[in-house]
Amino acid sequence: MQINITGHHVELTDALDEYVRTKFDRLERHFDNITNAQVTLSVEKQRQKAEANIHLAGGEVFAAHEHDDMYAAIDGMVDKLDRQVIKHKEKMKSHK
């Protein structure tokens, strides 16, 4: 899976980059047909925002989460993506 990480009004450190990549490994355990992911980390005033758009076999999934802490925003976003990917996987199974 190819992960593109961009920062908007935030400096993308190696720690943030590595944290996002380790969290996305969890998604690959549930569904291995993920082709690529676009992750955007941004800061708006005091709110830290994490957004991701994932391209799957058979569709696309988008999630966003805001929090005071960037790491908590990433955790919330990955949790949302995890639920959506599992739901997508179940839909794919039921159609076959």
JSON list of C-alpha atoms in Angstrom, two decimals:
[
{"chain": "A", "resi": 1, "resn": "MET", "atom": "CA", "xyz": [0.00, 0.00, 0.00]},
{"chain": "A", "resi": 2, "resn": "GLN", "atom": "CA", "xyz": [1.28, 3.43, -0.94]},
{"chain": "A", "resi": 3, "resn": "ILE", "atom": "CA", "xyz": [0.72, 6.15, 1.66]},
{"chain": "A", "resi": 4, "resn": "ASN", "atom": "CA", "xyz": [1.05, 9.84, 0.72]},
{"chain": "A", "resi": 5, "resn": "ILE", "atom": "CA", "xyz": [1.22, 12.10, 3.77]},
{"chain": "A", "resi": 6, "resn": "THR", "atom": "CA", "xyz": [0.96, 15.88, 3.46]},
{"chain": "A", "resi": 7, "resn": "GLY", "atom": "CA", "xyz": [0.92, 18.63, 6.05]},
{"chain": "A", "resi": 8, "resn": "HIS", "atom": "CA", "xyz": [-1.12, 21.81, 5.81]},
{"chain": "A", "resi": 9, "resn": "HIS", "atom": "CA", "xyz": [0.14, 24.54, 8.19]},
{"chain": "A", "resi": 10, "resn": "VAL", "atom": "CA", "xyz": [2.02, 21.86, 10.11]},
{"chain": "A", "resi": 11, "resn": "GLU", "atom": "CA", "xyz": [5.57, 20.59, 9.81]},
{"chain": "A", "resi": 12, "resn": "LEU", "atom": "CA", "xyz": [5.54, 16.89, 9.02]},
{"chain": "A", "resi": 13, "resn": "THR", "atom": "CA", "xyz": [8.08, 15.33, 11.38]},
{"chain": "A", "resi": 14, "resn": "ASP", "atom": "CA", "xyz": [9.54, 11.84, 11.12]},
{"chain": "A", "resi": 15, "resn": "ALA", "atom": "CA", "xyz": [7.65, 10.88, 14.29]},
{"chain": "A", "resi": 16, "resn": "LEU", "atom": "CA", "xyz": [4.28, 11.89, 12.80]},
{"chain": "A", "resi": 17, "resn": "ASP", "atom": "CA", "xyz": [5.10, 10.13, 9.55]},
{"chain": "A", "resi": 18, "resn": "GLU", "atom": "CA", "xyz": [6.08, 6.90, 11.32]},
{"chain": "A", "resi": 19, "resn": "TYR", "atom": "CA", "xyz": [3.02, 7.08, 13.60]},
{"chain": "A", "resi": 20, "resn": "VAL", "atom": "CA", "xyz": [0.64, 7.34, 10.64]},
{"chain": "A", "resi": 21, "resn": "ARG", "atom": "CA", "xyz": [2.36, 4.45, 8.85]},
{"chain": "A", "resi": 22, "resn": "THR", "atom": "CA", "xyz": [2.18, 2.14, 11.89]},
{"chain": "A", "resi": 23, "resn": "LYS", "atom": "CA", "xyz": [-1.52, 2.96, 12.36]},
{"chain": "A", "resi": 24, "resn": "PHE", "atom": "CA", "xyz": [-2.24, 2.19, 8.70]},
{"chain": "A", "resi": 25, "resn": "ASP", "atom": "CA", "xyz": [-0.65, -1.24, 9.12]},
{"chain": "A", "resi": 26, "resn": "ARG", "atom": "CA", "xyz": [-3.70, -2.11, 11.23]},
{"chain": "A", "resi": 27, "resn": "LEU", "atom": "CA", "xyz": [-5.96, -1.41, 8.25]},
{"chain": "A", "resi": 28, "resn": "GLU", "atom": "CA", "xyz": [-3.98, -3.77, 6.04]},
{"chain": "A", "resi": 29, "resn": "ARG", "atom": "CA", "xyz": [-4.59, -6.61, 8.49]},
{"chain": "A", "resi": 30, "resn": "HIS", "atom": "CA", "xyz": [-8.35, -6.29, 7.94]},
{"chain": "A", "resi": 31, "resn": "PHE", "atom": "CA", "xyz": [-8.37, -5.76, 4.18]},
{"chain": "A", "resi": 32, "resn": "ASP", "atom": "CA", "xyz": [-5.35, -6.37, 1.97]},
{"chain": "A", "resi": 33, "resn": "ASN", "atom": "CA", "xyz": [-6.75, -4.87, -1.27]},
{"chain": "A", "resi": 34, "resn": "ILE", "atom": "CA", "xyz": [-5.91, -1.28, -0.32]},
{"chain": "A", "resi": 35, "resn": "THR", "atom": "CA", "xyz": [-4.07, 0.30, -3.25]},
{"chain": "A", "resi": 36, "resn": "ASN", "atom": "CA", "xyz": [-3.15, 3.75, -1.91]},
{"chain": "A", "resi": 37, "resn": "ALA", "atom": "CA", "xyz": [-3.98, 6.28, 0.78]},
{"chain": "A", "resi": 38, "resn": "GLN", "atom": "CA", "xyz": [-3.81, 10.08, 0.83]},
{"chain": "A", "resi": 39, "resn": "VAL", "atom": "CA", "xyz": [-3.43, 11.49, 4.36]},
{"chain": "A", "resi": 40, "resn": "THR", "atom": "CA", "xyz": [-3.61, 15.21, 5.14]},
{"chain": "A", "resi": 41, "resn": "LEU", "atom": "CA", "xyz": [-2.66, 16.58, 8.55]},
{"chain": "A", "resi": 42, "resn": "SER", "atom": "CA", "xyz": [-3.63, 20.19, 9.18]},
{"chain": "A", "resi": 43, "resn": "VAL", "atom": "CA", "xyz": [-3.92, 22.78, 11.92]},
{"chain": "A", "resi": 44, "resn": "GLU", "atom": "CA", "xyz": [-6.79, 25.28, 12.05]},
{"chain": "A", "resi": 45, "resn": "LYS", "atom": "CA", "xyz": [-6.42, 27.70, 14.94]},
{"chain": "A", "resi": 46, "resn": "GLN", "atom": "CA", "xyz": [-6.20, 25.36, 17.98]},
{"chain": "A", "resi": 47, "resn": "ARG", "atom": "CA", "xyz": [-7.78, 22.32, 16.30]},
{"chain": "A", "resi": 48, "resn": "GLN", "atom": "CA", "xyz": [-5.62, 19.53, 14.90]},
{"chain": "A", "resi": 49, "resn": "LYS", "atom": "CA", "xyz": [-7.27, 17.78, 11.95]},
{"chain": "A", "resi": 50, "resn": "ALA", "atom": "CA", "xyz": [-6.44, 14.48, 10.26]},
{"chain": "A", "resi": 51, "resn": "GLU", "atom": "CA", "xyz": [-8.09, 13.44, 6.98]},
{"chain": "A", "resi": 52, "resn": "ALA", "atom": "CA", "xyz": [-7.58, 10.36, 4.83]},
{"chain": "A", "resi": 53, "resn": "ASN", "atom": "CA", "xyz": [-8.87, 9.12, 1.50]},
{"chain": "A", "resi": 54, "resn": "ILE", "atom": "CA", "xyz": [-8.26, 5.42, 0.79]},
{"chain": "A", "resi": 55, "resn": "HIS", "atom": "CA", "xyz": [-8.66, 3.71, -2.57]},
{"chain": "A", "resi": 56, "resn": "LEU", "atom": "CA", "xyz": [-9.83, 0.11, -2.19]},
{"chain": "A", "resi": 57, "resn": "ALA", "atom": "CA", "xyz": [-10.64, -2.63, -4.64]},
{"chain": "A", "resi": 58, "resn": "GLY", "atom": "CA", "xyz": [-14.25, -1.77, -5.43]},
{"chain": "A", "resi": 59, "resn": "GLY", "atom": "CA", "xyz": [-14.52, 1.68, -3.88]},
{"chain": "A", "resi": 60, "resn": "GLU", "atom": "CA", "xyz": [-13.16, 4.61, -1.90]},
{"chain": "A", "resi": 61, "resn": "VAL", "atom": "CA", "xyz": [-13.29, 5.44, 1.79]},
{"chain": "A", "resi": 62, "resn": "PHE", "atom": "CA", "xyz": [-12.91, 8.89, 3.38]},
{"chain": "A", "resi": 63, "resn": "ALA", "atom": "CA", "xyz": [-12.60, 9.82, 7.05]},
{"chain": "A", "resi": 64, "resn": "ALA", "atom": "CA", "xyz": [-11.69, 12.95, 9.00]},
{"chain": "A", "resi": 65, "resn": "HIS", "atom": "CA", "xyz": [-11.25, 13.62, 12.70]},
{"chain": "A", "resi": 66, "resn": "GLU", "atom": "CA", "xyz": [-10.48, 16.75, 14.74]},
{"chain": "A", "resi": 67, "resn": "HIS", "atom": "CA", "xyz": [-8.94, 16.94, 18.20]},
{"chain": "A", "resi": 68, "resn": "ASP", "atom": "CA", "xyz": [-6.71, 19.18, 20.33]},
{"chain": "A", "resi": 69, "resn": "ASP", "atom": "CA", "xyz": [-3.84, 16.68, 19.95]},
{"chain": "A", "resi": 70, "resn": "MET", "atom": "CA", "xyz": [-2.59, 15.57, 16.52]},
{"chain": "A", "resi": 71, "resn": "TYR", "atom": "CA", "xyz": [-1.91, 12.01, 17.66]},
{"chain": "A", "resi": 72, "resn": "ALA", "atom": "CA", "xyz": [-5.45, 11.70, 19.05]},
{"chain": "A", "resi": 73, "resn": "ALA", "atom": "CA", "xyz": [-6.81, 13.06, 15.76]},
{"chain": "A", "resi": 74, "resn": "ILE", "atom": "CA", "xyz": [-4.85, 10.40, 13.85]},
{"chain": "A", "resi": 75, "resn": "ASP", "atom": "CA", "xyz": [-6.15, 7.69, 16.22]},
{"chain": "A", "resi": 76, "resn": "GLY", "atom": "CA", "xyz": [-9.75, 8.81, 15.73]},
{"chain": "A", "resi": 77, "resn": "MET", "atom": "CA", "xyz": [-9.35, 8.95, 11.96]},
{"chain": "A", "resi": 78, "resn": "VAL", "atom": "CA", "xyz": [-7.85, 5.45, 11.79]},
{"chain": "A", "resi": 79, "resn": "ASP", "atom": "CA", "xyz": [-10.64, 4.09, 14.01]},
{"chain": "A", "resi": 80, "resn": "LYS", "atom": "CA", "xyz": [-13.24, 5.51, 11.61]},
{"chain": "A", "resi": 81, "resn": "LEU", "atom": "CA", "xyz": [-11.37, 4.13, 8.61]},
{"chain": "A", "resi": 82, "resn": "ASP", "atom": "CA", "xyz": [-11.10, 0.73, 10.29]},
{"chain": "A", "resi": 83, "resn": "ARG", "atom": "CA", "xyz": [-14.87, 0.51, 10.77]},
{"chain": "A", "resi": 84, "resn": "GLN", "atom": "CA", "xyz": [-15.52, 1.64, 7.19]},
{"chain": "A", "resi": 85, "resn": "VAL", "atom": "CA", "xyz": [-13.02, -0.82, 5.70]},
{"chain": "A", "resi": 86, "resn": "ILE", "atom": "CA", "xyz": [-14.55, -3.73, 7.64]},
{"chain": "A", "resi": 87, "resn": "LYS", "atom": "CA", "xyz": [-18.02, -2.66, 6.49]},
{"chain": "A", "resi": 88, "resn": "HIS", "atom": "CA", "xyz": [-16.80, -2.47, 2.88]},
{"chain": "A", "resi": 89, "resn": "LYS", "atom": "CA", "xyz": [-15.23, -5.92, 3.18]},
{"chain": "A", "resi": 90, "resn": "GLU", "atom": "CA", "xyz": [-18.51, -7.39, 4.47]},
{"chain": "A", "resi": 91, "resn": "LYS", "atom": "CA", "xyz": [-20.41, -5.81, 1.58]},
{"chain": "A", "resi": 92, "resn": "MET", "atom": "CA", "xyz": [-17.97, -7.36, -0.90]},
{"chain": "A", "resi": 93, "resn": "LYS", "atom": "CA", "xyz": [-18.44, -10.80, 0.70]},
{"chain": "A", "resi": 94, "resn": "SER", "atom": "CA", "xyz": [-22.24, -10.60, 0.72]},
{"chain": "A", "resi": 95, "resn": "HIS", "atom": "CA", "xyz": [-22.46, -9.73, -2.99]},
{"chain": "A", "resi": 96, "resn": "LYS", "atom": "CA", "xyz": [-20.51, -12.80, -3.99]}
]
